[in-house]
XYZ file of C-alpha atoms in Angstrom:
634
model
C 36.159 44.879 42.247
C 35.043 44.521 45.832
C 31.959 45.980 47.402
C 34.082 48.238 49.565
C 35.892 49.701 46.559
C 32.611 50.370 44.769
C 31.234 52.119 47.803
C 34.310 54.327 47.980
C 34.081 55.313 44.331
C 30.414 56.170 44.728
C 31.228 58.409 47.686
C 33.956 60.210 45.700
C 31.566 60.769 42.805
C 29.005 62.336 45.101
C 31.600 64.640 46.571
C 32.761 65.746 43.115
C 29.191 66.612 42.181
C 28.786 68.687 45.314
C 32.022 70.623 44.581
C 30.845 71.437 40.998
C 27.555 72.774 42.312
C 29.341 74.831 44.903
C 31.745 76.385 42.318
C 28.754 77.328 40.071
C 27.095 79.137 42.959
C 30.359 80.914 43.861
C 30.796 82.159 40.262
C 27.286 83.517 40.313
C 28.015 85.416 43.530
C 31.221 86.820 42.042
C 29.453 88.087 38.918
C 26.819 89.730 41.090
C 29.456 91.483 43.221
C 31.263 92.756 40.098
C 28.012 94.272 38.875
C 27.331 95.929 42.209
C 30.897 97.312 42.494
C 30.697 98.664 38.949
C 27.584 100.497 39.962
C 29.393 101.985 43.051
C 32.336 103.176 40.932
C 30.012 105.018 38.620
C 28.272 106.666 41.579
C 31.581 107.712 43.251
C 32.848 109.320 40.048
C 29.680 111.350 39.864
C 30.013 112.334 43.555
C 33.659 113.374 43.077
C 32.731 115.544 40.123
C 30.043 117.153 42.206
C 32.446 117.860 45.185
C 35.375 119.252 43.173
C 34.235 122.929 43.348
C 33.840 122.583 47.108
C 37.394 121.177 47.424
C 38.799 124.067 45.428
C 37.069 126.588 47.668
C 38.284 124.730 50.816
C 41.923 124.736 49.578
C 41.721 128.454 48.835
C 40.360 129.133 52.314
C 43.138 126.992 53.896
C 45.828 128.794 51.870
C 44.417 132.161 52.885
C 44.501 131.135 56.543
C 48.146 129.996 56.213
C 49.082 133.301 54.588
C 47.338 135.193 57.367
C 49.238 133.129 59.998
C 52.554 133.788 58.286
C 51.785 137.484 58.045
C 50.821 137.626 61.710
C 54.034 135.760 62.658
C 56.109 138.111 60.478
C 54.434 141.090 62.056
C 55.103 139.643 65.509
C 58.751 139.112 64.508
C 59.091 142.677 63.304
C 57.372 144.008 66.397
C 59.639 141.906 68.618
C 62.691 143.298 66.744
C 61.407 146.816 67.389
C 60.893 145.922 71.038
C 64.425 144.472 71.284
C 65.789 147.544 69.546
C 64.083 149.884 72.044
C 65.472 147.959 75.034
C 68.953 147.692 73.487
C 68.912 151.398 72.633
C 68.180 152.297 76.238
C 71.151 150.178 77.399
C 73.445 151.648 74.749
C 72.514 155.193 75.697
C 73.221 154.471 79.385
C 76.734 153.415 78.457
C 78.871 150.404 79.441
C 80.318 151.693 82.689
C 77.510 150.556 85.014
C 76.991 147.081 83.564
C 79.486 146.109 80.894
C 78.131 142.582 80.429
C 74.571 143.844 79.729
C 75.999 146.507 77.438
C 77.874 143.915 75.364
C 74.736 141.773 75.227
C 72.796 144.822 73.932
C 75.425 145.320 71.217
C 75.000 141.695 70.158
C 71.210 142.216 70.069
C 71.615 145.269 67.797
C 73.867 143.269 65.512
C 71.166 140.594 65.318
C 68.526 143.248 64.469
C 70.807 144.655 61.791
C 71.199 141.219 60.240
C 67.415 140.678 60.438
C 66.485 143.848 58.544
C 69.401 143.440 56.120
C 67.977 140.071 55.045
C 64.395 141.436 54.925
C 64.801 144.684 53.013
C 61.345 144.291 51.380
C 59.723 145.346 54.676
C 58.467 148.874 54.651
C 60.742 151.289 56.500
C 63.463 148.588 56.932
C 66.068 151.004 55.590
C 65.213 153.598 58.243
C 65.397 150.986 60.993
C 68.752 149.753 59.664
C 70.193 153.270 59.678
C 69.026 153.837 63.231
C 70.476 150.494 64.439
C 73.795 151.094 62.644
C 74.056 154.556 64.188
C 73.540 152.989 67.616
C 76.232 150.402 66.828
C 78.639 153.163 65.794
C 77.991 154.958 69.098
C 78.428 151.703 71.004
C 81.800 151.115 69.351
C 83.069 154.493 70.551
C 81.789 153.825 74.055
C 83.328 150.308 74.042
C 86.616 151.791 72.925
C 86.511 154.255 75.822
C 85.598 151.463 78.215
C 88.485 149.312 76.929
C 90.837 152.234 77.476
C 89.420 152.789 80.964
C 89.782 149.119 81.900
C 93.341 148.978 80.564
C 94.198 152.105 82.533
C 92.627 150.748 85.738
C 94.197 147.282 85.528
C 97.590 148.132 84.038
C 99.301 149.344 87.187
C 102.971 148.379 87.699
C 103.638 145.554 90.160
C 105.515 146.416 93.328
C 108.724 144.398 93.945
C 107.355 142.849 97.153
C 104.472 141.289 95.220
C 106.945 139.797 92.770
C 109.169 138.479 95.566
C 106.149 136.684 97.033
C 105.878 134.724 93.760
C 109.482 133.486 93.990
C 110.593 130.181 95.507
C 111.441 130.667 99.194
C 115.137 130.060 98.523
C 115.266 133.124 96.265
C 113.211 135.572 98.304
C 115.385 138.391 99.662
C 115.350 139.207 103.313
C 113.444 142.347 104.224
C 115.106 145.450 102.780
C 117.723 143.348 101.011
C 116.320 143.134 97.498
C 118.830 145.623 96.113
C 121.962 144.000 97.499
C 122.037 140.455 96.247
C 125.685 140.983 95.434
C 126.215 137.902 93.318
C 128.791 136.570 95.760
C 127.340 133.091 95.653
C 126.689 130.665 92.855
C 122.992 131.496 92.264
C 121.806 128.538 90.229
C 122.695 125.791 92.674
C 119.663 123.956 94.051
C 117.125 125.749 91.873
C 116.188 122.744 89.729
C 112.920 122.133 91.625
C 112.195 125.790 92.403
C 108.531 126.714 91.928
C 107.552 130.140 90.582
C 103.950 131.402 90.805
C 102.883 133.576 87.887
C 101.593 136.863 89.348
C 98.014 138.056 88.710
C 98.518 141.035 86.402
C 94.783 141.509 85.673
C 91.975 140.040 87.858
C 90.605 136.824 86.272
C 86.999 138.126 86.361
C 88.004 141.073 84.114
C 89.735 138.995 81.422
C 86.524 137.571 79.796
C 85.046 141.086 79.596
C 88.201 142.380 77.942
C 88.043 139.454 75.547
C 84.438 140.380 74.635
C 85.398 144.039 74.158
C 88.363 143.068 71.965
C 86.014 140.901 69.888
C 83.576 143.814 69.467
C 86.290 146.308 68.540
C 87.907 144.005 65.994
C 84.547 143.046 64.468
C 83.696 146.762 64.178
C 86.941 147.259 62.215
C 88.764 149.036 65.078
C 91.583 146.497 65.477
C 94.278 149.201 65.164
C 92.748 151.190 68.026
C 92.460 148.019 70.134
C 96.080 147.122 69.235
C 97.434 150.554 70.215
C 95.489 150.831 73.494
C 96.568 147.370 74.664
C 100.198 147.765 73.569
C 100.718 151.192 75.118
C 99.159 150.458 78.516
C 100.748 147.024 78.984
C 104.166 148.207 77.739
C 104.139 151.068 80.242
C 103.103 148.776 83.126
C 105.870 146.292 82.291
C 108.577 148.944 81.947
C 107.659 150.666 85.230
C 107.489 147.286 87.049
C 111.054 146.545 85.925
C 112.228 150.032 86.892
C 110.736 149.667 90.376
C 112.505 146.331 90.666
C 115.846 148.010 89.926
C 116.427 147.153 86.257
C 118.276 149.937 84.462
C 119.625 150.413 80.980
C 123.432 150.550 81.051
C 126.084 150.863 78.354
C 129.579 149.437 78.065
C 131.002 152.804 79.207
C 128.761 152.783 82.289
C 130.023 149.306 83.198
C 133.636 150.271 82.490
C 133.483 153.155 84.987
C 132.175 151.036 87.877
C 134.313 149.828 90.750
C 134.519 146.040 90.818
C 132.484 145.652 94.033
C 129.651 147.799 92.624
C 129.699 145.946 89.313
C 129.695 142.554 91.036
C 126.646 143.586 93.078
C 124.835 144.814 89.959
C 125.584 141.554 88.141
C 124.178 139.571 91.074
C 121.033 141.717 90.965
C 120.760 141.387 87.183
C 120.781 137.589 87.433
C 118.003 137.835 90.039
C 116.053 140.330 87.917
C 116.339 138.165 84.790
C 114.575 135.283 86.514
C 111.859 137.599 87.850
C 111.409 139.308 84.462
C 111.186 136.109 82.414
C 109.513 133.649 84.788
C 107.071 136.123 86.357
C 106.513 139.351 84.410
C 106.963 138.242 80.790
C 105.268 134.878 81.419
C 102.357 136.755 83.025
C 102.134 139.228 80.119
C 102.040 136.389 77.599
C 99.301 134.652 79.562
C 96.945 137.652 79.720
C 97.658 138.561 76.087
C 96.608 135.056 75.019
C 93.474 135.200 77.181
C 92.302 138.674 76.164
C 92.736 137.962 72.451
C 91.636 134.324 72.532
C 89.488 133.656 69.457
C 89.892 137.275 68.278
C 90.929 137.813 64.661
C 93.887 139.868 65.790
C 97.693 139.760 65.403
C 98.447 139.278 69.086
C 101.993 138.057 68.323
C 102.996 141.417 66.854
C 101.230 143.255 69.676
C 103.086 141.217 72.335
C 106.413 141.699 70.539
C 105.942 145.469 70.435
C 104.805 145.878 74.032
C 107.812 143.908 75.371
C 110.448 145.333 72.981
C 111.752 148.178 75.181
C 111.791 146.016 78.305
C 113.794 143.311 76.543
C 116.289 145.874 75.237
C 116.708 147.296 78.749
C 117.093 143.846 80.327
C 119.637 142.608 77.802
C 121.586 145.885 77.617
C 123.373 145.260 80.921
C 124.369 141.698 80.000
C 125.584 142.929 76.635
C 127.549 145.770 78.249
C 129.305 143.394 80.663
C 130.127 140.984 77.828
C 131.658 143.823 75.781
C 133.502 145.548 78.639
C 137.198 145.130 79.343
C 138.034 141.576 80.351
C 139.643 140.753 83.704
C 140.184 137.449 85.579
C 137.688 138.221 88.357
C 134.940 138.696 85.772
C 135.076 135.059 84.664
C 132.841 133.768 87.465
C 130.171 136.437 87.057
C 130.271 135.873 83.301
C 129.691 132.174 83.939
C 126.803 133.060 86.279
C 125.280 135.272 83.590
C 125.817 132.652 80.885
C 124.298 130.030 83.163
C 121.110 132.018 83.839
C 120.671 132.753 80.127
C 121.013 129.033 79.333
C 118.518 128.282 82.096
C 115.970 130.813 80.805
C 116.362 130.185 77.060
C 113.630 127.473 76.822
C 111.156 129.730 78.635
C 112.119 132.707 76.477
C 111.518 130.568 73.371
C 108.108 129.555 74.707
C 107.030 133.049 75.788
C 108.208 134.588 72.505
C 106.958 131.835 70.221
C 105.934 132.600 66.652
C 107.417 134.588 63.787
C 106.559 138.091 65.164
C 108.770 137.435 68.224
C 111.756 136.023 66.302
C 113.853 139.093 67.149
C 113.413 138.559 70.915
C 114.418 134.907 70.724
C 117.451 135.745 68.614
C 118.471 138.580 70.976
C 118.458 136.153 73.921
C 120.403 133.529 71.991
C 122.893 136.143 70.802
C 123.487 137.400 74.357
C 124.036 133.822 75.573
C 126.664 133.245 72.864
C 128.338 136.598 73.514
C 128.650 135.827 77.232
C 130.065 132.397 76.379
C 132.589 133.950 73.988
C 133.721 136.546 76.530
C 133.970 133.907 79.280
C 136.117 131.699 77.070
C 138.378 134.621 76.124
C 138.657 135.599 79.812
C 139.633 132.005 80.573
C 142.398 132.168 77.973
C 143.507 135.573 79.306
C 143.779 134.130 82.813
C 146.003 131.275 81.690
C 148.281 133.737 79.889
C 148.258 136.173 82.814
C 149.357 133.435 85.230
C 152.237 132.450 82.957
C 153.388 136.047 82.444
C 152.618 137.538 85.862
C 155.519 139.910 86.415
C 154.570 141.246 89.820
C 157.632 142.305 91.761
C 156.156 141.022 95.012
C 158.795 138.911 96.748
C 157.785 136.930 99.794
C 160.896 137.488 101.895
C 160.089 134.582 104.186
C 159.687 132.016 101.391
C 156.037 131.310 102.208
C 153.202 130.712 99.731
C 153.144 133.513 97.176
C 149.869 135.516 96.801
C 149.790 134.465 93.139
C 149.762 130.787 94.174
C 146.858 131.149 96.591
C 145.003 133.362 94.088
C 145.370 130.874 91.236
C 144.508 127.863 93.395
C 141.384 129.569 94.780
C 140.494 130.549 91.220
C 140.755 126.932 90.071
C 138.711 125.753 93.078
C 135.954 128.192 92.134
C 136.097 126.947 88.569
C 135.191 123.479 89.754
C 131.964 124.858 91.228
C 131.087 125.545 87.591
C 132.039 122.193 86.096
C 128.716 121.598 84.349
C 128.612 125.177 83.064
C 132.193 125.010 81.808
C 131.412 121.815 79.935
C 128.477 123.554 78.222
C 130.779 126.485 77.483
C 133.363 124.256 75.825
C 130.645 122.592 73.745
C 129.504 125.993 72.445
C 132.728 126.230 70.449
C 134.101 122.696 70.140
C 131.454 119.991 70.113
C 133.895 117.397 68.768
C 135.986 117.086 71.944
C 134.988 115.570 75.286
C 134.130 118.458 77.594
C 135.723 116.749 80.602
C 139.022 116.225 78.794
C 138.960 119.894 77.748
C 138.467 120.923 81.370
C 141.346 118.672 82.438
C 143.594 120.116 79.722
C 142.790 123.707 80.685
C 143.305 123.034 84.409
C 146.625 121.300 83.724
C 147.796 124.225 81.601
C 146.865 126.732 84.335
C 148.764 124.695 86.934
C 151.784 124.433 84.645
C 151.629 128.176 83.941
C 151.667 128.807 87.697
C 154.572 126.446 88.202
C 156.559 128.121 85.420
C 155.929 131.516 86.983
C 156.973 130.292 90.425
C 160.199 128.937 88.965
C 160.897 132.410 87.634
C 160.031 134.091 90.931
C 162.241 131.675 92.902
C 165.282 132.961 91.004
C 164.825 136.390 92.633
C 166.187 135.032 95.933
C 169.890 135.530 96.581
C 169.957 132.632 99.059
C 169.656 129.306 97.158
C 168.273 127.643 100.304
C 165.378 130.101 100.321
C 164.816 129.431 96.597
C 164.197 125.753 97.321
C 162.158 126.484 100.450
C 159.942 128.847 98.404
C 159.363 126.238 95.676
C 158.759 123.524 98.263
C 156.122 125.655 100.042
C 154.301 126.692 96.883
C 154.267 123.323 95.113
C 153.177 121.675 98.377
C 150.331 124.212 98.654
C 149.272 123.322 95.104
C 149.327 119.580 95.812
C 147.510 119.857 99.135
C 144.818 122.096 97.625
C 144.282 119.770 94.660
C 143.989 116.729 96.920
C 141.242 118.454 98.932
C 139.234 119.637 95.928
C 137.382 118.295 92.904
C 140.473 119.089 90.848
C 141.896 115.792 92.175
C 139.558 113.806 89.918
C 140.345 115.965 86.898
C 144.154 116.195 87.272
C 144.505 112.606 88.500
C 146.818 110.707 90.869
C 149.771 110.869 88.457
C 149.803 114.664 88.651
C 149.631 114.555 92.454
C 152.423 111.990 92.783
C 154.644 113.816 90.311
C 154.317 117.085 92.193
C 154.804 115.460 95.591
C 158.163 114.281 94.259
C 158.966 117.877 93.261
C 158.161 118.987 96.829
C 160.487 116.328 98.223
C 163.244 117.208 95.754
C 163.142 120.846 96.818
C 163.138 119.847 100.499
C 166.256 117.727 99.883
C 167.905 120.536 97.927
C 167.151 122.964 100.754
C 168.848 120.620 103.274
C 171.863 120.184 101.060
C 172.317 123.890 100.264
C 171.441 125.318 103.706
C 173.305 122.837 105.928
C 176.225 121.598 103.839
C 178.680 124.193 105.115
C 177.896 123.708 108.817
C 178.018 119.946 108.409
C 181.400 120.355 106.756
C 182.526 122.183 109.915
C 181.589 119.115 111.963
C 183.239 116.732 109.532
C 186.257 114.766 110.788
C 187.771 114.814 107.323
C 189.885 117.247 105.415
C 191.470 119.505 108.101
C 194.348 117.623 109.700
C 197.812 117.289 108.180
C 197.248 113.599 107.806
C 193.768 114.007 106.365
C 191.377 112.901 109.158
C 190.770 114.838 112.354
C 191.635 112.809 115.430
C 192.029 113.893 119.015
C 195.785 113.173 118.758
C 196.547 114.632 115.327
C 194.689 117.932 115.581
C 195.695 120.979 117.491
C 193.491 122.430 120.181
C 193.409 125.698 118.211
C 191.830 123.969 115.198
C 189.121 122.426 117.354
C 188.427 125.734 119.009
C 188.106 127.309 115.568
C 185.711 124.558 114.493
C 183.475 125.033 117.545
C 183.484 128.797 117.086
C 182.646 128.381 113.391
C 179.750 126.052 114.228
C 178.382 128.506 116.780
C 178.592 131.438 114.347
C 177.034 129.516 111.440
C 174.261 128.028 113.534
C 173.371 131.422 115.015
C 173.295 132.941 111.551
C 171.108 130.110 110.275
C 168.826 130.453 113.287
C 168.560 134.220 112.978
C 167.761 133.948 109.293
C 165.677 130.799 109.057
C 163.546 131.431 112.126
C 162.239 134.360 110.013
C 161.445 132.029 107.126
C 158.053 130.351 107.039
C 156.812 126.877 106.265
C 153.071 127.484 106.735
C 151.991 123.855 106.640
C 152.525 122.392 110.120
C 153.089 118.840 108.946
C 155.624 119.915 106.327
C 157.327 122.227 108.852
C 157.758 119.463 111.426
C 158.929 117.068 108.740
C 161.567 119.513 107.518
C 162.810 120.255 111.075
C 163.049 116.538 111.744
C 164.967 115.963 108.496
C 167.491 118.679 109.481
C 167.768 117.359 113.063
C 168.378 113.807 111.817
C 171.436 115.037 109.912
C 172.720 117.808 112.181
C 172.320 116.395 115.722
C 174.159 113.077 115.208
C 177.069 114.933 113.584
C 177.156 117.528 116.381
C 176.950 114.911 119.147
C 179.741 112.922 117.545
C 181.929 116.007 117.186
C 181.431 116.993 120.846
C 182.083 113.434 121.974
C 185.363 113.233 120.091
C 186.737 116.741 120.569
C 184.879 118.254 123.499
C 187.644 117.285 125.920
C 190.081 119.543 124.053
C 188.136 122.621 125.082
C 186.663 121.474 128.382
C 189.817 122.393 130.323
C 189.780 125.996 129.078
C 188.952 128.819 131.416
C 185.776 129.491 129.450
C 184.650 126.195 127.840
C 181.083 127.488 127.094
C 182.718 129.963 124.738
C 183.350 127.022 122.405
C 180.644 124.467 123.228
C 177.987 127.142 123.414
C 175.054 124.840 122.687
C 174.364 121.380 123.947
C 172.791 118.970 121.424
C 169.516 119.363 123.341
C 169.735 123.165 123.022
C 170.394 122.854 119.284
C 167.359 120.572 118.990
C 165.239 123.095 120.869
C 166.440 125.951 118.688
C 165.662 123.928 115.554
C 162.065 123.958 116.793
C 162.059 127.714 116.267
C 162.967 127.489 112.582
C 160.351 128.376 109.887
C 158.024 130.205 112.310
C 158.456 133.611 110.672
C 157.086 136.738 112.310
C 155.187 134.668 114.852
C 158.503 133.576 116.409
C 160.004 137.051 116.076
C 157.048 138.577 117.929
C 157.266 135.950 120.685
C 160.987 136.645 120.984
C 160.353 140.404 121.332
């Protein structure tokens, strides 16, 4: 082992010895500390035992102080309740009229005091305080009830018509002094899709929260029936009088039946106007304030609203129902469609205003009226078609012009096409399986055919066959021209137009054949001579004279008669004159050219050739002018 290693081991040994000595000293210190701490523990135990009575006394003192604090706080609470009660009592005794908001706050305070003493009945005299507070609350309920009645009376005035008109879109506002004569002569729903209605202010907005608070108080006090009755009666009266001022009246079927058509038409126009005002303004406004006044109130506001509007709804719908049930007539179809249209328009709003089970009857009444109007309109439509077919009026147009029935039916059909969308809805009410447009086309075609059948019958009343064909030509042409210029063109189609134009032409050709055949036969070079054909060498002068005289007589008769007939369409009139001239003038010129020399040498040649071809042409220009020509002639 080296010297270095030995030195290292010696050093380690010394260090180990030092560590052992150090540990022995540390153990001694530890034992000493344990002894000292044991001595402290013994002393602390003795001290704690000595202090325990003091701690008990301190705890008792602290508890007593806490009890005193709680008692003082309780006393303060009771005193503050008494103070609140005194202030609230003073407000209650003054009544709600001066300051309703403070009055309602005082009622809430009394309710709080009542709850306080009810939950602290161990306090001395709490029962007496409770009785006093409850008596005050009973008095307050009576005063609140009176105040509610007073407010409802003050703010349930009927609305003047002018105020309602101001809430309408500008397009629907009547001119000054005109609100009772709407007349219904126009189609009222056109262009109203974007119309804006402003709900009128039935009760000032600042009053509504107060009424809500009062309703809450009354219902909480168990007076919901009183609240219900007061609200219903005042608002029902205001609504009914507002409608009466507007012009709404309750009418029966007999009332409607007795009216002259012009008066009834005006009333229907007004009713359509009133329905929009009633639903969009008055009923919408009533629903709004009802919801606001009874918002959050444990109250059957649906039943209340249904009852307050019941009489007004009956009155409003009574007129529509009476018209739907009254005797049907063709002119009623358009007003029925107007009425049906406005009911369809208003149905979604009626459903919204009268939402909920309590208002089921109102919604069903509106829906029922809509269906009844649709049913009556459809039956009136069917009646019209039958009436056109069977029209037996003895009116004969002596001049062969367009018959009043034709113009009436065509105008009727034109008006129908203003109601295309409504008619399609009407058809769908009863037959949803068929295309509405094809139904409209079928109905229009049937009406046109019914008219044509009737005209065929009327044409047979003429003794002159030429006038029969002229009459049919005029009337069918009027039908075709009217269809081509209207929306009916798209419904009936080009085939219908072309087919009926051919009928016009056929009757024009038949007229020419029947009216002019005899006079043309007079000018014919065949069939009168002994050898068959008329020639200047084979015919006697007497025969030619007779032919010229016959032509003159026939032409004058035709002129006298047919210048009284009428072809009202200028283009058709000129066309017919031209067609006659194209046949008559060449034949007449030819006859004069061939046989005029046989009469020219007579003493009085103008007795036979009374009219030059130019004069005949000029006279043809006077045909089909009717009374206009007769008056000019006079």
